[in-house]
Short mmCIF file of C-alpha atoms and ligand atoms in Angstrom, two decimals:
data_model
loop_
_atom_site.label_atom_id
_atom_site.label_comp_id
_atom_site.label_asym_id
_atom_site.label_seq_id
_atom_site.Cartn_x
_atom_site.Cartn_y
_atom_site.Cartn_z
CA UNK A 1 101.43 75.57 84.62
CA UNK A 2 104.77 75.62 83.09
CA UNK A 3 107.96 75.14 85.48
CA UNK A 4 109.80 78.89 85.88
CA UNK A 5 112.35 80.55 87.69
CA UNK A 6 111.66 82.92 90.27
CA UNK A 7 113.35 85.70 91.00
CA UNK A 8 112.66 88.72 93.82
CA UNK A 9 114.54 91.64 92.92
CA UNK A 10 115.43 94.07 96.01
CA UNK A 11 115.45 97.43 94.08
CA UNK A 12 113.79 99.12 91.70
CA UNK A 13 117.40 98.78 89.33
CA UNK A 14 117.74 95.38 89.96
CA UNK A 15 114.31 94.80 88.33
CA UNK A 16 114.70 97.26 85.46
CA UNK A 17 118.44 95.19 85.19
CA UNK A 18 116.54 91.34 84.71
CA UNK A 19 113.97 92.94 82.71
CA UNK A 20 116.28 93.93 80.19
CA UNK A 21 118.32 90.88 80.71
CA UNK A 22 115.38 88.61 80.02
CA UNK A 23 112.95 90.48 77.66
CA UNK A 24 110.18 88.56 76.37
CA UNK A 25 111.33 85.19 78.88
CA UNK A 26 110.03 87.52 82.00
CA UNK A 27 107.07 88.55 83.46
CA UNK A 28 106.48 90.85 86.54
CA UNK A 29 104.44 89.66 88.86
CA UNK A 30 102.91 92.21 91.89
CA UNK A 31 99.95 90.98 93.73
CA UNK A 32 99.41 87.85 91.66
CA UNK A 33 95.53 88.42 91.19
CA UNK A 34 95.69 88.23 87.14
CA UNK A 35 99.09 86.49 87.09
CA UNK A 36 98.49 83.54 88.86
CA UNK A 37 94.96 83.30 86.56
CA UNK A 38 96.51 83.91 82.96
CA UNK A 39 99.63 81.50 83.84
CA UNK A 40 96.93 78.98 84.87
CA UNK A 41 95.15 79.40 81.80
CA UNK A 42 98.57 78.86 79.61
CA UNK A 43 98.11 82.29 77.86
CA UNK A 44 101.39 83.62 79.80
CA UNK A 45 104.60 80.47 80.03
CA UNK A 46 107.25 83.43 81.38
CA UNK A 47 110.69 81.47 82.13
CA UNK A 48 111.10 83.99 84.57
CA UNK A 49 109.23 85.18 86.63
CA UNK A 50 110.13 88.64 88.83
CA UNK A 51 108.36 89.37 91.55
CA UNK A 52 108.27 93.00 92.80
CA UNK A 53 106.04 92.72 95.80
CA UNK A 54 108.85 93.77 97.99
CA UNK A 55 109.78 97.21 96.57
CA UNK A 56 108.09 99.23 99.39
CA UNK A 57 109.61 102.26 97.33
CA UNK A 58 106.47 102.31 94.68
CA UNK A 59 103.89 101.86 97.44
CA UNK A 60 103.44 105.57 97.95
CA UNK A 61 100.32 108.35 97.90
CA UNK A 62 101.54 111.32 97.34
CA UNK A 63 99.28 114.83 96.95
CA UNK A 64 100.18 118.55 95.91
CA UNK A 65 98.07 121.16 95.21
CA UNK A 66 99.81 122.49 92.05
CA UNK A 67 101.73 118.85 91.02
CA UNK A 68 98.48 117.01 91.96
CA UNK A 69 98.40 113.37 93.18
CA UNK A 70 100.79 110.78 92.54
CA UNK A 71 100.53 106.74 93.29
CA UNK A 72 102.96 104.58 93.07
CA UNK A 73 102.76 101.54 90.78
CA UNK A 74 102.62 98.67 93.72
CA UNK A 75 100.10 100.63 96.25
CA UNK A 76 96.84 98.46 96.52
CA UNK A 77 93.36 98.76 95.39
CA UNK A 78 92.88 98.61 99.40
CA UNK A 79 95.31 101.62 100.27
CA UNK A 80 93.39 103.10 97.78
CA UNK A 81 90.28 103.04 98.91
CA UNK A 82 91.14 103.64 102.49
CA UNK A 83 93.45 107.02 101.77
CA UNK A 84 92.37 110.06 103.73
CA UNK A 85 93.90 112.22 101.35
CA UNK A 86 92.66 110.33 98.15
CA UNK A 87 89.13 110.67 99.64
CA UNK A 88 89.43 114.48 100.50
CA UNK A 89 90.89 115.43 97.08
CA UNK A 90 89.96 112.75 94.46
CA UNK A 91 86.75 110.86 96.18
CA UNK A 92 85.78 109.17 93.10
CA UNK A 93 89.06 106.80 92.63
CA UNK A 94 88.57 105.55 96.55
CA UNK A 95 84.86 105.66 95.54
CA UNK A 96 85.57 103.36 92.71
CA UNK A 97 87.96 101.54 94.69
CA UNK A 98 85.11 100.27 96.78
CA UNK A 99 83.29 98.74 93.97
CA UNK A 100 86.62 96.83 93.06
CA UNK A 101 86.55 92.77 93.40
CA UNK A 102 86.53 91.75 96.96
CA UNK A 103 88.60 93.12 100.18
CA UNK A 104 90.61 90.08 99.60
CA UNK A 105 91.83 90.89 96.23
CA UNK A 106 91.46 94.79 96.96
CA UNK A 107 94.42 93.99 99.92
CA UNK A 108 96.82 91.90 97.32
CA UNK A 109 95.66 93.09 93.84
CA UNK A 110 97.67 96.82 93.40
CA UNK A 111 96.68 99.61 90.97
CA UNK A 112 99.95 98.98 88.62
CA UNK A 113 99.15 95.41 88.14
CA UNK A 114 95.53 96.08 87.61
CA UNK A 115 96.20 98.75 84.30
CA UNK A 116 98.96 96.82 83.34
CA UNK A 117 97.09 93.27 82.59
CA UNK A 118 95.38 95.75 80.22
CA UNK A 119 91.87 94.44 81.06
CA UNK A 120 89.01 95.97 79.26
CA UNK A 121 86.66 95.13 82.12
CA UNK A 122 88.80 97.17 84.41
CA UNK A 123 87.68 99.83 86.41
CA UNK A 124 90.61 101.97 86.87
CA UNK A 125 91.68 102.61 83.97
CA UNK A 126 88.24 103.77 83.07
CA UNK A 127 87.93 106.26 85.98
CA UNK A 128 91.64 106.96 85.05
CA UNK A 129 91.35 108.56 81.45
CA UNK A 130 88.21 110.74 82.39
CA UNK A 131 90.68 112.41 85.35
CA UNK A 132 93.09 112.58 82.14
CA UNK A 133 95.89 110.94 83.96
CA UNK A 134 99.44 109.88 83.11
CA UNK A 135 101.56 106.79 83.77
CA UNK A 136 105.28 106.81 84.58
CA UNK A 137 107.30 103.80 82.91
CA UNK A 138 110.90 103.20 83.22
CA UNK A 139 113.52 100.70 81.75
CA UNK A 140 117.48 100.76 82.04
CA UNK A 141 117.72 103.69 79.10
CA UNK A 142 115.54 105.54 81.24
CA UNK A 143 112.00 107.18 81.62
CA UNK A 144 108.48 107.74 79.67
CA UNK A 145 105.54 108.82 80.46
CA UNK A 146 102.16 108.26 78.64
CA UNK A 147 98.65 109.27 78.92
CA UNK A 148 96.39 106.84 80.27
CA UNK A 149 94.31 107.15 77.28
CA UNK A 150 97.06 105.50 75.02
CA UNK A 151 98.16 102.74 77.53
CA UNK A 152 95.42 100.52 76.34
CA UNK A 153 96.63 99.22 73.09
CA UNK A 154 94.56 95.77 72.50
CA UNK A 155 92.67 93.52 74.63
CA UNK A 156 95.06 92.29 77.54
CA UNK A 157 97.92 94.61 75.46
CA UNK A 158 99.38 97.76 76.80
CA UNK A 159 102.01 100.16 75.43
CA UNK A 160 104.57 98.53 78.17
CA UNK A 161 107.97 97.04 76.34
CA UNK A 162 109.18 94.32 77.45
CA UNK A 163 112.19 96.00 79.43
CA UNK A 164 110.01 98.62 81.12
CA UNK A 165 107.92 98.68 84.37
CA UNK A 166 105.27 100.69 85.11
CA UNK A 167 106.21 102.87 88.61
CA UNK A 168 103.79 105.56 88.91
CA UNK A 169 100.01 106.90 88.18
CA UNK A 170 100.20 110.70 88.00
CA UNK A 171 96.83 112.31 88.07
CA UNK A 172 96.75 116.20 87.41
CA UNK A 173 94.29 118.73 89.61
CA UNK A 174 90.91 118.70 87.85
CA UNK A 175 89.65 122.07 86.90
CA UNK A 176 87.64 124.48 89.16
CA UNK A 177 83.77 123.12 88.92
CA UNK A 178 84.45 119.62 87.90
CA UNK A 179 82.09 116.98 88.90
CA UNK A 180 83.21 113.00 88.36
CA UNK A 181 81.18 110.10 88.64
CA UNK A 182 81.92 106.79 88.06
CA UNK A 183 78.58 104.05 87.80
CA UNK A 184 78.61 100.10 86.73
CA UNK A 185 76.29 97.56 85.70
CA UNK A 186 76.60 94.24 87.98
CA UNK A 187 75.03 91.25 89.14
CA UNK A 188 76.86 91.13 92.69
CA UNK A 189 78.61 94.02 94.68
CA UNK A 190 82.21 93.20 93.91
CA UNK A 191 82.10 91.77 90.66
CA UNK A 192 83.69 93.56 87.36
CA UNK A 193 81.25 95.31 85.41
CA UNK A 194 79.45 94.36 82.59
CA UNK A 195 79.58 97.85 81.33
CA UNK A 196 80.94 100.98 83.56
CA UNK A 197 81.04 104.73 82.66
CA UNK A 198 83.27 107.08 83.77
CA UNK A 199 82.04 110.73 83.18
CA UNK A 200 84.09 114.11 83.84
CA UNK A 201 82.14 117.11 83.05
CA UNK A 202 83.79 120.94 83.55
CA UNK A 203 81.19 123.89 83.65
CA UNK A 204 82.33 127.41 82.88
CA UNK A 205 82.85 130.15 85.11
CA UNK A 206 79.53 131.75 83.91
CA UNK A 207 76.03 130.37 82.95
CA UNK A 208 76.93 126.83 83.80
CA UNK A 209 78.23 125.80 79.83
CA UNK A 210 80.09 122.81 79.40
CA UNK A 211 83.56 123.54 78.68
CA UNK A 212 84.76 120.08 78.78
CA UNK A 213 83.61 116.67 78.86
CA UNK A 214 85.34 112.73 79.11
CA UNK A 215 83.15 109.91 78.98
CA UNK A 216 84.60 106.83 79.06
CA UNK A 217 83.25 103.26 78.63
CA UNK A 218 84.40 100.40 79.75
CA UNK A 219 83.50 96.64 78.22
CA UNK A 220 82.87 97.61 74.92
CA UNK A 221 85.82 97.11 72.73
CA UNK A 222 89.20 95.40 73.50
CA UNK A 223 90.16 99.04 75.63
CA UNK A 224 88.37 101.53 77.50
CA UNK A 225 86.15 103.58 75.33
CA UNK A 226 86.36 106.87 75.03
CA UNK A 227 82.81 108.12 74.02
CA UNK A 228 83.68 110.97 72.21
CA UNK A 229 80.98 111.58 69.76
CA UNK A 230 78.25 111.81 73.28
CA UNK A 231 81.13 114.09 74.77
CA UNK A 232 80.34 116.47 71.39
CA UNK A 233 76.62 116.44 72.75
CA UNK A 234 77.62 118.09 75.87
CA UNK A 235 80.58 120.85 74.99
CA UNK A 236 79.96 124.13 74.72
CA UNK A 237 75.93 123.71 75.88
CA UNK A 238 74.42 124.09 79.07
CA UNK A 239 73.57 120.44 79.84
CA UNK A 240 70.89 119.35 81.85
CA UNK A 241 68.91 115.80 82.11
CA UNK A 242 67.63 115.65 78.36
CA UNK A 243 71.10 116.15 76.75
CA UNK A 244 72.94 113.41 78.77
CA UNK A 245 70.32 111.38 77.69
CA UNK A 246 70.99 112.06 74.39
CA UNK A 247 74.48 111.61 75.07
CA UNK A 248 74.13 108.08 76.00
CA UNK A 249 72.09 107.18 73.19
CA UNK A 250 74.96 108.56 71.08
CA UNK A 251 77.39 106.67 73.36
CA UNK A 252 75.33 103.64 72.44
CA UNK A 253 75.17 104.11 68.82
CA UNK A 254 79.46 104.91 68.86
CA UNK A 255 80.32 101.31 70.76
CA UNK A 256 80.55 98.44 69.23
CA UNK A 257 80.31 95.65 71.78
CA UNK A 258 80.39 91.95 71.56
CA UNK A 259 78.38 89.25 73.55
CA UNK A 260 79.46 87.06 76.13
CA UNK A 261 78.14 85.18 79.05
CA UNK A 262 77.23 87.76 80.93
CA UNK A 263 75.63 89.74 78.47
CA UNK A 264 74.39 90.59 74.42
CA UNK A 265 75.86 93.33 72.42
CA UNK A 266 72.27 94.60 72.33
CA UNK A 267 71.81 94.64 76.16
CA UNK A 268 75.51 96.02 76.54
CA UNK A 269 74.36 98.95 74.19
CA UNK A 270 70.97 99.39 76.08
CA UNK A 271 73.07 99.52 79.08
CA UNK A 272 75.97 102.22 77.94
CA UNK A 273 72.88 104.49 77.46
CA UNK A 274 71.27 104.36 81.07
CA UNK A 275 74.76 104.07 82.86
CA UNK A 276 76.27 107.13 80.90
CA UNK A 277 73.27 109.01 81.51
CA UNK A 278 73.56 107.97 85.22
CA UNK A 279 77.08 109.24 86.01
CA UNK A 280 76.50 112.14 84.11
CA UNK A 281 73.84 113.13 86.17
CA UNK A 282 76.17 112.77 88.91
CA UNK A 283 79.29 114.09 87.14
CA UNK A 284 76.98 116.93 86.51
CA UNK A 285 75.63 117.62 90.25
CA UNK A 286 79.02 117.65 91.78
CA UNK A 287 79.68 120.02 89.42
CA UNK A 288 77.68 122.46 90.22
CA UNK A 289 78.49 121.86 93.98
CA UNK A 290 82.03 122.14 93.32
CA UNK A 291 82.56 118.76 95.16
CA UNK A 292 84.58 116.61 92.23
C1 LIG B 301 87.96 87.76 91.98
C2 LIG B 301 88.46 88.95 91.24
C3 LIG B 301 87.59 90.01 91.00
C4 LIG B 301 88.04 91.13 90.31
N1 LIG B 301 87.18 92.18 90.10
C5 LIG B 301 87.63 93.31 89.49
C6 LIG B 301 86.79 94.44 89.30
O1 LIG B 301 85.63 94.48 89.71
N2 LIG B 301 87.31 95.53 88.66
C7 LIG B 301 88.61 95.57 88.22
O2 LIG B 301 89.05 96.57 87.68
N3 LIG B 301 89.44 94.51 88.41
C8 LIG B 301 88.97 93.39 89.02
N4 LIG B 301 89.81 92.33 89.21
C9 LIG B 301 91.17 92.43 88.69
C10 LIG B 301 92.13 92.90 89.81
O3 LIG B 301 91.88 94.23 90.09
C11 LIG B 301 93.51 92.72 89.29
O4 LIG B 301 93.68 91.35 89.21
C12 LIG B 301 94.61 93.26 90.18
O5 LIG B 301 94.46 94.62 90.41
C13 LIG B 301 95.92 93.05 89.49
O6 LIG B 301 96.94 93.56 90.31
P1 LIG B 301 98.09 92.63 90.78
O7 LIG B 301 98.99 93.45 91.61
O8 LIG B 301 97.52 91.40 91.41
O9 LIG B 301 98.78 92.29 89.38
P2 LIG B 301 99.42 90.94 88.87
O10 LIG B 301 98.36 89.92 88.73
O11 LIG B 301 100.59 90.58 89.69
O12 LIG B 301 99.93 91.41 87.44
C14 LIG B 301 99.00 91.71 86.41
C15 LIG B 301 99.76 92.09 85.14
O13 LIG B 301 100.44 93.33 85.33
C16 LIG B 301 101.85 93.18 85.15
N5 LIG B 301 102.46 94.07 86.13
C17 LIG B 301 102.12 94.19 87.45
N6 LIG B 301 102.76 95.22 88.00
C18 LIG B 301 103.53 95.78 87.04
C19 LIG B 301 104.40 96.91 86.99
N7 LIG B 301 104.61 97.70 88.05
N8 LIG B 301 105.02 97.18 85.83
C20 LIG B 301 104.82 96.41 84.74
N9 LIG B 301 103.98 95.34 84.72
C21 LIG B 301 103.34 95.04 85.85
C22 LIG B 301 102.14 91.71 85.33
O14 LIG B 301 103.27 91.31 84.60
C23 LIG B 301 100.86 91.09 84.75
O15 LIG B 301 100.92 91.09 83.35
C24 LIG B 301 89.37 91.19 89.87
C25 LIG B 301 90.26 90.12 90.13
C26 LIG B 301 89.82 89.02 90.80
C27 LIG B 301 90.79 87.91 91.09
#
């Protein structure tokens, strides 16, 4: 690993002030779970390196009924998954949560690091766009804020300049009778997932229709996926088993994935079929119930 300088800023300010001091010669670091692995690998030499583990300030959860929830760039994976009011009002991100890596990295790793190393294997991000959340960034000249959907800009890339930080993870109240699910394809409990769909389905006031629909896929291009041609398959029809099936075979048919170790583009398409159908059927139930 190449020789840097470290530097621990004590306020959010201070950070946003090196940041635009050192540009492209700095990286953040939070909980160090991708950092440490990409500096190790020699695809990230930083000169500088800040960390921001100590800003207590972005380690928040904060809920309103009419603003929604809000979670602050350095909370954990762990905090997360352990929230009382996360699990009463938005059970599927601690639900996720619990699928996430080990305890070990779930009590270091935080939520802001994890969207921000732009990983397309990631699970929050996934679970993220089908809630249609928003991210906070901030650098010297002042604030942003961009849809989750358009963070992900290339494989490991996100729409972060170098002189911002990300600081908070604003997710809005889902509509009345929205049911969220969140399923993924692994070998071990606690490993990332080979594929993963997130599925959001609204049903209308009467008759059960489908007003509105995410599905999002993650593993199958260099960002999450959103599946919008099986999301057509659902809107504006009252869906039951046989169209989610159909949506995951037009999920399949819209991704375009490539093969690795752990998998074949072939399986990984077989695979976005049964999974989307799976959390849909889920997505679908809660729905009904009312439950999220
Ligand atoms: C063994 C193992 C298993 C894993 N399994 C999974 C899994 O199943 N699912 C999954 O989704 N993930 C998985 N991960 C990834 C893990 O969730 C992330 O490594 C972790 O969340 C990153 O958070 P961090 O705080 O450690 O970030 P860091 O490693 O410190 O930083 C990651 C990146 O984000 C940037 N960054 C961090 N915070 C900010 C900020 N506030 N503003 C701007 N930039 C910032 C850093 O500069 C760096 O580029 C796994 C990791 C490990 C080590």
């Amino acid at each position: 690993m190449k020789d840097f300088e470290y530097v621990a800023p004590k306020t959010v300010e201070e950070t946003l002030s090196l940041l635009s001091q050192y540009k492209e010669e700095a990286k953040i670091i939070a909980g160090g779970q991708s950092m440490l692995v990409v500096m190790r690998q020699g695809l990230l030499a930083p000169d500088y390196v800040i960390d921001i583990k100590g800003l207590s300030v972005l380690d928040y959860i904060q809920y309103d009924e009419r603003e929604g929830l809000k979670i602050g760039a350095l909370t954990t994976h762990r905090t997360i998954e352990k929230s009382p009011v996360i699990q009463k009002h938005f059970r599927l991100l601690s639900e996720m949560e619990e699928t996430l890596a080990t305890i070990q990295t779930r009590n270091c790793g935080t939520i802001g690091g994890n969207l921000c190393h732009g990983d397309p294997a990631g699970d929050p991000a996934l679970v993220l766009i089908a809630l249609n959340a928003k991210l906070k960034v901030q650098s010297v000249s002042g604030a942003r804020v961009v849809a989750m959907e358009e963070f992900s800009r290339d494989m490991l890339e996100v729409d972060l300049r170098p002189e911002e930080m990300l600081l908070e993870i604003q997710v809005p109240i889902p509509k009345p009778r929205t049911g969220t699910a969140h399923e993924k394809l692994v070998v071990m409990h606690g490993d990332a997932g080979i594929v993963g769909a997130a599925v959001s389905i609204t049903l209308g006031r009467k008759g059960g229709i489908c007003e509105d629909a995410r599905i999002v896929i993650s593993n199958v291009a260099p960002t999450p996926w959103r599946a919008r041609e099986a999301e057509k398959r659902l809107i504006g029809k009252a869906v039951n088993d046989g169209l989610l099936a159909e949506a995951g075979q037009a999920a399949s048919e819209e991704v375009n994935p490539t093969s690795d170790v752990h998998a074949s583009a072939q399986y990984r398409k077989e695979m976005v079929k049964v999974f989307v159908r799976r959390a849909g059927r889920k997505a679908l139930e809660k729905a009904k119930q009312g439950t999220m």
